[in-house]
């Protein structure tokens, strides 16, 4: 765990990256983090491999659904599966996640019904799942806002006395995910301030995928992003975000620090967004195919596949079962999304307030009457209904 | 209430004296003290209520509204925060998600804008976008309004910006009694409440019944959602709230001396708007003047006037007039009393409406 600034030669440096699995699939040693990955036996590694494969399938299905007009927008996670799945595997059930809208792999590891995430993008609701059910908060589309929510939530955990008890079933950490672009937002700086002065049990997990839509990380920072945290009094680490083993190890250590009362940690997962920012984006305008090819050779799923094959831990039967599971999963996603109902118009008035509100009630009553004016005595729509 | 031992604590000063026992009975109190007692009672009644803001701890707030609460409840419950308004509200949202009831103090009205994003894009709509799963029992206390000779950004009236935001309740007490009650109701509310404290009235005294049972949290019909007729009259209705209620009452006194009977309505709640109370009054008087300190253009008075036009058109003897701030930034303090809706400008509007 480095608390000093990494080499200040720009935010894209590879220097100081924690890596436990090379792009060639070779398991390498790290003096500090080997112990944090010790519990990753072949079963756990295969589970991570499966989670990454299914996350990628989910992502590609959602992308296709958007192209078919079934979703209004989609934010791909292609290429970032290792950081999400590795860190997600380090969480305990009682931990709480405040994600950005690209953490599909974390959601999958937390056990969310993945299609629920697509409700937002299909335009049938603004959330889609119960944050309490899997300890996975809703997306906040204003970049970086949720890092403060995570910090405040962690301050609540602290007040609840669920830090440093020594009981692994009670000690609780909070993790918040955000991109490199978010680090330029004032709220992220304020989150670092509040997390630091309160020693809040929060892990600030920055997925540096190198682009904030079209802007490279160099437009957000002059130093590696992890170099900023020590200035706030927060230890930081840079990890190879395409290395699922290292992502797991550094997150596990940071979460353990949080749970034990050691305060916040900043993680910069150095990765690359292989897809577009969203399906509305055109990355060919701002990056080269050579660069994409460079990162394709660092693919997070491929390197774990090679590693498991080399060590004889990826039997063909497992691969076949996973392929079948992935196909069934894809089918499930397609049929579920297409079956999502059209919300009734009057539901727009629901849940504006937790308690009755005279203005909303009056507007709902007016709208109901207005809608009914288009229905004849036999219950048939007579006119209107133009949406 | 446990906090990990390594969390930085403020232990460098000698312990403060033990707090006085909670007063009882009906007392004549300034509004600031009434708010202080309301906060104190809320902290005592619910261990998950906490105050957070700049300088609210040992200093007791720049207006001393939180005076003594740090000593009584400690730094876990009365939290001196970093100087970062977005951070205050953003972390309050997180604390609310964890089941706490944070009461944030924004030091002055003009400093709420760094937190405006968190309030309008996050706090106000968490319940809505979670399909009612997440509640935001957060109170944002803002000393607001002018008349105290302050410098820039210390005298503003941003209520319309919040009242225009669905999901927020926006309230402003005009007197000590309401201040004591409404702050407790706001804290009890499961919805976020923008609690606007008319700082120019902090030192005005009123009778407060400290033993009065707290009315039900608003939502079901309760006092917090209702405007109140604070003076009955027959010729003109003046609709006011917060700092302008006292001015309106003075106008009513002055007009009575000239034979004009003025009814004064204290809105108390800017959002939701209690249209029924306003409409009932204007249907009787046929004339209405709305007043607030904020600029008139697109202000909350415009909403009141529009609602009256929709519902009282055939009862009106004159157009609804508005008296408020001008479409200028809040001016320098030496001329702020020309900007604020005072006695003379309100009387002029009353005369105009009677002349129709």
XYZ file of C-alpha atoms in Angstrom:
743
model
C 0.000 0.000 0.000
C 1.638 3.147 -1.181
C 0.875 6.369 0.622
C 3.331 8.398 -1.382
C 2.667 9.887 -4.770
C 3.327 7.592 -7.713
C 5.677 8.825 -10.402
C 4.295 12.109 -11.605
C 4.593 11.517 -15.334
C 0.904 11.842 -16.046
C -2.191 9.861 -15.240
C -1.569 7.151 -17.820
C 1.610 5.737 -16.383
C 1.879 2.023 -15.732
C 4.278 2.686 -12.867
C 3.398 1.223 -9.534
C 0.475 -0.856 -10.741
C -0.231 -3.814 -8.528
C -0.423 -6.876 -10.741
C -0.804 -10.538 -9.790
C -1.796 -11.952 -13.169
C 0.033 -10.765 -16.268
C -1.660 -10.157 -19.611
C -0.093 -13.466 -20.675
C -1.957 -15.234 -17.903
C 1.062 -15.769 -15.699
C 0.564 -15.589 -11.936
C 3.217 -13.270 -10.495
C 4.121 -12.549 -6.923
C 3.693 -9.289 -5.037
C 5.232 -8.870 -1.604
C 2.275 -7.021 -0.104
C -0.721 -8.436 -1.899
C -0.020 -12.150 -2.268
C -1.521 -12.805 1.136
C -4.727 -10.955 0.191
C -5.205 -13.322 -2.761
C -4.272 -16.503 -0.910
C -7.845 -17.663 -0.581
C -8.384 -17.674 -4.349
C -8.345 -21.380 -5.043
C -9.274 -22.831 -8.428
C -12.965 -22.858 -7.536
C -12.939 -19.156 -6.670
C -10.999 -18.304 -9.807
C -13.454 -20.271 -11.929
C -16.312 -18.440 -10.190
C -14.675 -15.130 -11.082
C -14.183 -16.315 -14.647
C -17.844 -17.287 -14.875
C -18.935 -13.928 -13.433
C -16.828 -12.039 -15.944
C -18.149 -14.095 -18.856
C -21.764 -13.593 -17.782
C -21.184 -9.886 -17.158
C -19.841 -9.538 -20.677
C -22.789 -11.455 -22.065
C -25.180 -9.207 -20.190
C -23.380 -6.168 -21.539
C -23.402 -7.357 -25.131
C -27.077 -8.309 -24.942
C -27.945 -4.865 -23.561
C -25.941 -3.252 -26.341
C -27.815 -5.292 -28.929
C -31.139 -4.452 -27.335
C -30.290 -0.790 -27.547
C -29.410 -1.169 -31.217
C -32.769 -2.856 -31.763
C -34.570 0.088 -30.176
C -35.501 -1.806 -27.012
C -33.397 0.434 -24.736
C -33.038 4.194 -24.932
C -29.368 4.101 -23.989
C -26.769 1.741 -22.637
C -23.450 2.250 -20.841
C -21.154 -0.637 -21.703
C -18.699 -2.253 -19.337
C -16.771 -4.140 -22.025
C -13.146 -4.504 -20.946
C -13.752 -3.488 -17.340
C -15.072 -6.792 -16.040
C -12.034 -7.651 -13.913
C -12.080 -4.535 -11.749
C -15.801 -4.951 -11.099
C -15.857 -8.693 -10.531
C -12.580 -8.803 -8.585
C -13.602 -6.026 -6.218
C -17.118 -7.374 -5.956
C -15.816 -10.740 -4.795
C -14.025 -9.019 -1.912
C -17.295 -7.722 -0.458
C -19.235 -9.280 2.373
C -23.028 -9.477 2.483
C -23.333 -6.642 5.004
C -21.188 -4.261 2.950
C -22.912 -1.603 0.880
C -22.121 -0.520 -2.675
C -22.696 2.912 -4.198
C -22.055 2.210 -7.884
C -21.646 4.302 -10.952
C -23.801 3.211 -13.893
C -21.076 0.984 -15.347
C -20.601 -1.492 -12.493
C -22.578 -4.315 -14.063
C -20.056 -6.863 -12.852
C -20.411 -5.737 -9.233
C -24.187 -5.913 -9.528
C -23.907 -9.430 -10.887
C -21.634 -10.540 -8.044
C -24.022 -8.949 -5.520
C -26.803 -11.122 -6.909
C -29.002 -8.480 -8.514
C -31.541 -9.630 -11.046
C -29.516 -8.124 -13.872
C -32.462 -7.211 -16.063
C -33.711 -4.923 -13.297
C -30.833 -2.619 -14.202
C -32.238 -2.303 -17.711
C -35.518 -0.821 -16.494
C -33.825 2.557 -16.168
C -32.433 2.349 -19.679
C -35.737 1.154 -21.124
C -37.510 4.065 -19.505
C -39.964 2.182 -17.342
C -38.626 3.450 -14.016
C -35.782 5.443 -12.505
C -34.376 2.714 -10.274
C -35.476 -0.833 -10.776
C -34.292 -2.650 -7.690
C -34.409 -2.443 -3.926
C -31.037 -1.119 -2.747
C -31.450 -2.809 0.622
C -31.907 -6.268 -0.862
C -28.352 -6.708 -2.116
C -26.636 -3.705 -0.555
C -26.395 -2.090 -3.972
C -27.548 1.493 -4.293
C -29.354 3.000 -7.266
C -27.367 4.776 -9.953
C -26.905 8.526 -9.647
C -26.464 10.012 -13.066
C -24.915 13.266 -11.861
C -21.273 12.244 -11.894
C -19.699 11.811 -8.478
C -22.742 12.776 -6.363
C -22.954 9.317 -4.900
C -19.421 9.370 -3.488
C -20.778 11.734 -0.836
C -23.755 9.481 -0.222
C -21.391 6.572 0.281
C -19.272 8.591 2.672
C -22.318 9.697 4.659
C -23.597 6.134 4.724
C -20.208 5.009 5.997
C -20.382 7.675 8.703
C -23.708 6.107 9.659
C -22.142 2.652 9.792
C -19.493 4.140 12.074
C -22.149 5.640 14.341
C -23.952 2.305 14.399
C -20.859 0.821 16.008
C -20.317 -1.634 13.158
C -16.652 -0.872 12.665
C -13.771 -2.462 14.499
C -15.811 -4.926 16.538
C -13.677 -7.841 15.364
C -16.785 -9.766 14.360
C -16.521 -10.554 10.628
C -20.296 -10.868 10.362
C -20.860 -7.392 11.800
C -17.965 -5.191 10.736
C -19.156 -3.288 7.682
C -17.559 -1.355 4.872
C -18.939 0.835 2.120
C -17.511 1.004 -1.379
C -18.246 3.587 -4.019
C -17.318 3.277 -7.677
C -16.708 6.206 -9.981
C -14.812 6.972 -13.151
C -11.724 9.021 -13.887
C -13.878 11.920 -15.063
C -15.629 12.039 -11.701
C -12.375 12.820 -9.937
C -12.569 16.329 -11.401
C -15.943 16.907 -9.757
C -16.054 18.953 -6.575
C -18.231 16.364 -4.867
C -15.510 13.739 -5.129
C -13.033 16.083 -3.495
C -15.568 16.803 -0.768
C -16.135 13.081 -0.327
C -12.392 12.654 0.170
C -12.441 15.448 2.774
C -15.395 14.037 4.705
C -14.094 10.463 4.478
C -10.696 11.543 5.715
C -11.629 13.775 8.642
C -14.188 11.247 9.858
C -12.021 8.194 9.117
C -15.133 6.781 7.505
C -15.194 3.086 6.571
C -15.422 3.758 2.856
C -13.413 2.518 -0.112
C -13.285 4.952 -2.992
C -12.872 2.796 -6.072
C -11.957 4.782 -9.166
C -12.317 2.898 -12.427
C -9.859 4.818 -14.537
C -11.038 3.644 -17.932
C -9.119 6.538 -19.468
C -12.015 8.458 -20.965
C -14.735 10.765 -19.690
C -16.858 10.377 -22.811
C -14.250 11.724 -25.260
C -11.863 13.434 -22.880
C -8.761 11.516 -21.863
C -7.748 11.347 -18.232
C -5.080 13.956 -18.956
C -7.928 16.485 -19.200
C -8.934 15.617 -15.622
C -5.584 15.410 -13.863
C -1.870 16.039 -14.229
C -0.882 13.251 -11.881
C -1.989 9.654 -11.557
C -5.398 9.777 -9.917
C -4.234 7.702 -6.982
C -1.642 10.391 -6.264
C -4.371 12.790 -5.228
C -5.692 10.813 -2.269
C -2.616 11.044 0.004
C -3.059 14.806 -0.058
C -6.371 14.269 1.647
C -4.757 11.958 4.192
C -6.125 8.874 2.473
C -3.823 6.002 1.486
C -4.114 4.950 -2.113
C -3.146 2.168 -4.444
C -2.985 1.744 -8.212
C -4.003 -1.621 -9.460
C -4.067 -3.244 -12.871
C -7.808 -3.075 -13.375
C -7.691 -5.787 -16.021
C -6.254 -8.192 -13.469
C -9.107 -9.759 -11.567
C -6.800 -11.310 -8.962
C -5.057 -8.033 -8.141
C -8.353 -6.148 -8.156
C -9.651 -8.633 -5.626
C -6.550 -8.431 -3.437
C -6.278 -4.651 -3.192
C -10.008 -4.258 -2.582
C -9.999 -6.956 0.053
C -7.222 -5.194 1.916
C -8.959 -1.809 1.631
C -12.283 -3.214 2.808
C -10.586 -4.877 5.733
C -8.951 -1.591 6.667
C -12.359 0.105 6.563
C -14.121 -2.588 8.559
C -11.452 -2.663 11.221
C -11.613 1.092 11.816
C -8.581 2.025 9.727
C -10.513 4.524 7.644
C -10.864 5.120 3.931
C -8.743 3.920 1.015
C -8.582 5.204 -2.535
C -8.144 2.606 -5.261
C -7.342 3.535 -8.825
C -8.068 0.608 -11.098
C -6.180 1.283 -14.304
C -8.256 -0.159 -17.109
C -9.677 0.654 -20.508
C -13.209 1.099 -21.757
C -13.232 -1.084 -24.872
C -16.675 0.079 -25.906
C -18.162 3.520 -26.247
C -19.057 5.715 -23.273
C -22.653 4.946 -24.068
C -24.392 3.713 -27.172
C -24.758 7.372 -28.235
C -21.013 7.840 -28.376
C -18.570 7.428 -31.267
C -15.113 6.551 -29.927
C -13.567 6.486 -33.420
C -13.548 10.277 -33.228
C -11.172 10.410 -30.306
C -9.036 7.271 -30.233
C -7.189 4.971 -32.555
C -7.703 1.359 -33.501
C -4.037 0.762 -32.575
C -4.773 1.866 -29.028
C -7.829 -0.339 -28.838
C -5.817 -3.263 -30.169
C -3.161 -2.670 -27.516
C -5.793 -2.995 -24.825
C -7.538 -5.909 -26.499
C -4.333 -7.852 -25.864
C -4.754 -7.059 -22.166
C -8.277 -8.441 -22.063
C -9.264 -9.330 -18.495
C -11.270 -12.437 -19.312
C -8.756 -13.844 -21.743
C -5.858 -13.604 -19.322
C -7.711 -15.532 -16.624
C -8.818 -18.089 -19.191
C -5.212 -18.652 -20.254
C -4.115 -18.908 -16.637
C -6.784 -21.468 -15.750
C -6.068 -23.518 -18.868
C -2.334 -23.521 -18.228
C -2.867 -24.716 -14.684
C -5.312 -27.356 -15.877
C -8.179 -25.804 -13.980
C -10.548 -25.086 -16.841
C -12.043 -28.397 -17.910
C -13.880 -28.513 -21.186
C -17.056 -29.559 -19.466
C -16.960 -26.359 -17.392
C -16.491 -24.278 -20.510
C -19.353 -26.036 -22.243
C -21.668 -25.598 -19.282
C -20.724 -21.943 -19.029
C -21.380 -21.407 -22.729
C -24.814 -22.962 -22.368
C -25.513 -20.919 -19.248
C -24.445 -17.780 -21.050
C -26.774 -18.506 -23.972
C -29.687 -19.147 -21.644
C -28.832 -15.956 -19.770
C -28.872 -14.012 -23.031
C -32.254 -15.422 -23.927
C -33.549 -14.537 -20.468
C -32.351 -10.953 -20.865
C -33.960 -10.528 -24.259
C -37.328 -11.940 -23.303
C -37.441 -10.155 -19.942
C -36.679 -6.760 -21.412
C -39.220 -7.124 -24.176
C -41.860 -8.165 -21.634
C -41.358 -5.119 -19.419
C -44.709 -3.430 -19.163
C -45.581 0.109 -20.095
C -46.118 2.093 -16.901
C -49.507 3.712 -16.539
C -49.269 7.458 -17.047
C -50.747 8.302 -13.656
C -47.860 6.514 -11.924
C -45.813 9.650 -12.565
C -47.584 11.102 -9.532
C -46.558 8.225 -7.256
C -43.813 8.572 -4.646
C -43.033 12.237 -5.250
C -43.464 12.568 -1.500
C -43.548 9.987 1.256
C -46.525 11.785 2.729
C -49.626 13.242 1.052
C -49.068 16.493 -0.796
C -52.033 18.675 -1.683
C -50.548 19.966 -4.933
C -49.568 16.537 -6.261
C -52.907 15.079 -5.157
C -54.798 17.826 -6.988
C -52.779 17.354 -10.163
C -53.265 13.587 -10.044
C -57.014 14.036 -9.590
C -57.175 16.433 -12.519
C -55.153 14.128 -14.732
C -57.312 11.125 -13.858
C -60.435 13.066 -14.775
C -58.800 14.255 -17.967
C -57.870 10.711 -18.973
C -61.391 9.509 -18.215
C -62.825 12.169 -20.486
C -61.516 10.123 -23.401
C -63.368 6.994 -22.340
C -67.021 6.425 -23.296
C -69.699 4.711 -21.184
C -68.657 1.316 -22.484
C -65.077 1.870 -21.370
C -63.733 2.423 -24.872
C -61.138 5.014 -25.743
C -62.902 7.614 -27.866
C -60.216 10.148 -28.630
C -56.976 11.539 -27.306
C -54.435 9.198 -25.879
C -51.739 10.726 -28.021
C -48.459 10.109 -26.330
C -24.104 5.554 19.950
C -20.608 4.324 19.288
C -17.895 5.804 17.210
C -14.594 4.092 16.613
C -11.919 5.187 18.981
C -9.542 6.399 16.303
C -11.993 8.907 14.905
C -10.637 12.373 15.554
C -12.386 13.973 18.492
C -12.315 17.496 19.842
C -10.987 16.984 23.312
C -8.612 19.878 23.603
C -10.966 22.147 25.527
C -12.321 21.792 29.071
C -15.792 20.252 29.349
C -18.698 22.651 29.058
C -21.032 23.153 32.019
C -23.972 20.792 32.340
C -27.008 21.903 30.337
C -29.902 23.579 32.076
C -33.008 21.439 32.546
C -35.500 21.611 29.684
C -37.789 24.581 30.393
C -41.520 24.084 30.720
C -44.676 26.153 30.544
C -45.398 29.066 28.263
C -42.465 31.426 27.915
C -41.735 34.616 26.041
C -38.795 33.680 23.804
C -36.958 35.033 20.783
C -37.355 32.907 17.675
C -33.706 31.799 17.769
C -34.161 30.412 21.275
C -37.420 28.729 20.276
C -35.598 27.001 17.426
C -32.840 26.017 19.814
C -35.345 24.396 22.151
C -37.111 22.677 19.272
C -33.821 21.192 18.086
C -32.930 20.236 21.636
C -36.182 18.395 22.121
C -35.786 16.591 18.797
C -32.257 15.495 19.704
C -33.432 14.278 23.100
C -36.396 12.370 21.697
C -34.630 10.484 18.927
C -31.034 9.249 19.124
C -30.925 9.001 15.325
C -31.428 12.731 14.901
C -28.194 14.645 14.443
C -27.240 18.183 13.547
C -24.484 18.949 11.071
C -23.044 22.160 9.711
C -20.266 24.689 9.879
C -19.562 26.167 13.306
C -22.645 24.671 14.925
C -20.674 22.846 17.641
C -18.626 24.706 20.183
C -19.553 28.066 18.683
C -23.265 27.221 18.685
C -23.720 28.459 15.128
C -23.064 31.955 13.829
C -26.560 32.908 15.054
C -26.235 30.711 18.177
C -29.300 28.712 17.189
C -27.501 25.521 18.229
C -26.056 27.082 21.384
C -25.384 24.531 24.115
C -26.409 21.506 22.062
C -22.840 20.365 21.438
C -22.176 20.346 25.179
C -25.352 18.424 25.890
C -25.296 15.890 23.079
C -21.650 15.648 22.053
C -19.784 15.813 18.786
C -21.486 12.728 17.334
C -24.876 14.404 17.474
C -23.907 18.022 16.860
C -21.307 17.730 14.162
C -18.953 20.491 13.092
C -18.455 19.698 9.419
C -15.817 20.708 6.922
C -16.553 23.957 5.123
C -18.242 22.260 2.186
C -21.968 22.694 1.626
C -22.345 20.022 -1.042
C -20.501 17.688 1.297
C -22.827 18.528 4.166
C -25.963 17.731 2.194
C -24.410 14.818 0.285
C -23.253 13.058 3.431
C -26.589 13.846 5.084
C -28.224 11.915 2.243
C -25.954 8.966 3.004
C -26.729 9.185 6.711
C -30.442 9.266 5.933
C -29.999 6.153 3.775
C -28.503 4.523 6.849
C -31.547 5.453 8.961
C -30.433 8.714 10.534
C -32.352 11.997 10.542
C -29.799 14.693 9.729
C -30.578 18.357 10.244
C -28.149 20.400 8.160
C -27.419 24.019 8.850
C -26.419 26.121 5.873
C -24.740 29.110 7.421
C -26.337 31.738 5.167
C -28.824 31.707 2.301
C -26.292 32.646 -0.372
C -24.121 29.676 0.558
C -26.764 27.080 -0.226
C -25.890 27.176 -3.900
C -22.849 24.893 -3.668
C -25.310 22.363 -2.202
C -28.037 23.135 -4.730
C -27.075 20.179 -6.923
C -27.266 17.676 -4.070
C -30.586 19.131 -2.897
C -32.311 19.251 -6.271
C -30.836 16.296 -8.179
C -30.433 13.886 -5.284
C -32.241 14.724 -2.041
C -35.510 15.800 -3.614
C -35.982 12.761 -5.821
C -34.482 9.797 -3.986
C -37.948 8.722 -2.818
C -39.410 9.129 -6.302
C -36.785 7.250 -8.249
C -36.583 4.453 -5.710
C -40.344 3.851 -6.096
C -40.801 4.879 -2.495
C -38.218 2.454 -1.112
C -35.807 5.115 0.120
C -36.844 7.919 2.403
C -35.031 11.172 2.930
C -35.850 12.556 6.378
C -33.390 15.408 5.955
C -33.938 18.985 7.091
C -31.920 21.803 5.529
C -32.034 24.813 7.848
C -31.228 28.074 6.079
C -31.162 31.454 7.795
C -32.570 33.625 4.990
C -33.708 37.088 4.098
C -32.384 40.555 4.629
C -32.618 43.562 6.834
C -29.662 42.890 9.099
C -27.077 45.063 7.382
C -25.066 42.156 6.039
C -22.698 41.938 3.099
C -23.173 40.093 -0.205
C -24.675 36.558 -0.167
C -25.889 36.989 3.429
C -29.402 38.304 2.748
C -30.943 36.294 -0.042
C -34.323 34.613 -0.417
C -33.954 31.483 -2.558
C -37.313 29.907 -1.640
C -38.765 29.862 -5.158
C -35.847 27.769 -6.410
C -36.698 25.072 -3.878
C -40.468 25.441 -4.090
C -40.134 24.839 -7.836
C -38.441 21.512 -7.123
C -40.825 18.544 -6.746
C -40.040 16.344 -3.780
C -39.076 19.118 -1.397
C -41.210 20.711 1.259
C -40.410 24.354 1.788
C -41.508 26.021 4.988
C -40.787 29.212 6.856
C -41.983 30.103 10.357
C -42.788 33.724 11.053
C -42.841 33.639 14.849
C -41.294 31.920 17.850
C -44.202 29.584 18.539
C -44.293 28.234 14.996
C -40.507 28.018 14.959
C -40.534 25.742 18.010
C -43.234 23.498 16.602
C -42.389 23.501 12.916
C -38.737 22.582 13.345
C -39.782 19.482 15.258
C -42.386 18.612 12.638
C -39.829 19.110 9.902
C -37.422 16.734 11.637
C -40.216 14.189 12.104
C -41.099 14.387 8.409
C -40.125 11.460 6.188
C -39.750 13.946 3.326
C -36.892 16.427 2.902
C -37.732 19.859 4.247
C -36.128 23.152 3.326
C -36.531 25.054 6.570
C -36.133 28.772 5.977
C -35.462 30.795 9.100
C -36.116 34.532 8.726
C -32.884 35.685 10.250
C -34.095 39.279 10.584
C -36.742 37.975 13.007
C -34.453 35.732 15.089
C -34.530 38.157 18.009
C -38.254 38.936 17.982
C -40.011 37.423 20.943
C -43.232 35.490 21.110
C -45.070 33.241 23.525
C -44.110 29.594 23.157
C -45.961 26.758 24.865
C -43.073 24.415 25.582
C -45.380 21.679 26.862
C -47.584 21.584 23.786
C -47.754 18.096 22.329
C -46.164 17.949 18.925
C -48.801 17.724 16.191
C -48.553 14.719 13.911
C -45.783 14.888 11.334
C -47.065 16.614 8.321
C -48.486 14.698 5.464
C -51.705 13.731 7.068
C -53.592 16.975 7.672
C -51.534 18.824 10.203
C -50.442 22.296 11.090
C -47.268 22.237 9.033
C -49.135 21.951 5.741
C -51.546 24.745 6.492
C -51.524 28.464 6.098
C -53.007 30.406 8.945
C -55.147 33.517 9.055
C -53.215 35.522 11.621
C -55.504 38.572 11.481
C -59.059 38.735 10.210
C -60.264 41.493 7.933
C -62.832 42.234 5.248
C -61.372 44.609 2.635
C -57.986 43.257 1.468
C -56.069 39.999 1.988
C -52.321 40.216 2.430
C -50.527 36.912 1.863
C -47.095 36.792 3.535
C -44.672 34.328 5.053
C -41.513 34.338 7.135
C -40.070 37.806 7.554
C -42.903 39.675 5.820
C -45.684 38.480 8.150
C -44.689 40.948 10.859
C -44.578 43.711 8.261
C -48.030 42.760 7.003
C -49.425 42.920 10.530
C -48.002 46.419 10.927
C -49.621 47.358 7.637
C -52.940 46.031 8.920
C -52.602 48.188 12.048
C -51.770 51.259 9.994
C -54.588 50.619 7.525
C -57.082 50.044 10.334
C -56.354 53.556 11.528
C -57.485 54.742 8.098
C -60.604 52.580 8.189
C -59.391 49.721 6.007
C -59.826 46.165 7.304
C -56.952 43.883 6.261
C -56.794 40.126 6.602
C -53.292 38.704 6.959
C -52.458 35.141 5.956
C -49.190 33.542 7.075
C -48.469 30.881 4.456
C -46.069 28.979 6.766
C -45.663 26.401 4.005
C -44.490 27.690 0.646
C -44.602 24.188 -0.828
C -47.111 22.641 -0.786
C -49.196 25.756 -1.120
C -52.368 25.830 0.992
C -54.529 27.253 -1.763
C -57.791 26.603 0.088
C -57.038 29.036 2.909
C -55.993 31.744 0.447
C -59.006 31.220 -1.796
C -61.468 31.302 1.097
C -60.035 34.617 2.237
C -59.875 36.288 -1.172
C -63.422 35.221 -2.002
C -64.488 37.238 1.043
C -62.264 40.271 0.578
C -62.103 40.424 -3.234
C -58.638 41.957 -3.101
C -55.193 40.522 -2.489
C -51.620 41.686 -2.093
C -48.864 39.078 -1.934
C -45.544 39.953 -0.378
C -42.130 38.364 -0.001
C -38.562 39.565 0.077
C -37.432 37.550 -2.951
C -37.579 39.185 -6.385
C -41.131 39.415 -7.689
C -40.316 38.058 -11.152
C -41.071 34.317 -11.159
C -41.301 34.441 -7.381
C -43.624 32.445 -5.137
C -46.045 35.390 -5.182
C -46.606 34.725 -8.867
C -47.841 31.231 -8.021
C -50.198 32.608 -5.374
C -51.549 35.221 -7.785
C -52.070 32.654 -10.536
C -53.947 30.290 -8.249
C -56.167 33.122 -7.038
C -56.906 34.086 -10.636
C -57.878 30.519 -11.474
C -60.121 30.020 -8.473
C -61.423 33.475 -7.504
C -61.785 35.213 -10.857
C -65.398 36.290 -10.381
C -64.788 37.350 -6.790
C -61.900 39.682 -7.551
C -62.456 43.415 -7.383
C -58.873 44.147 -8.466
C -55.881 42.318 -9.912
C -53.693 40.528 -7.403
C -50.705 42.727 -6.673
C -47.248 41.646 -5.629
C -44.779 43.490 -3.433
C -41.284 42.095 -3.106
C -37.703 42.442 -4.139
C -36.722 43.898 -7.481
C -35.065 42.018 -10.349
C -31.621 42.954 -9.103
C -29.100 41.088 -7.038
C -29.697 41.812 -3.372
C -28.398 45.373 -3.021
C -25.807 46.763 -0.656
C -27.027 47.036 2.892
C -27.156 50.844 2.996
C -30.083 50.750 0.583
C -31.555 47.342 1.405
C -34.580 48.907 3.072
C -35.549 50.436 -0.241
C -35.384 46.959 -1.769
C -37.289 45.142 0.967
C -41.093 45.227 1.014
C -41.651 47.571 3.961
C -44.638 49.296 5.461
C -44.879 52.110 2.902
C -44.604 49.943 -0.215
C -47.195 47.531 1.125
C -49.571 50.377 2.016
C -49.097 51.796 -1.454
C -50.128 48.438 -2.920
C -53.135 48.275 -0.612
C -54.183 51.730 -1.807
C -53.742 50.688 -5.421
C -55.873 47.599 -5.056
C -58.585 49.595 -3.281
C -58.554 52.184 -6.060
C -59.718 49.694 -8.703
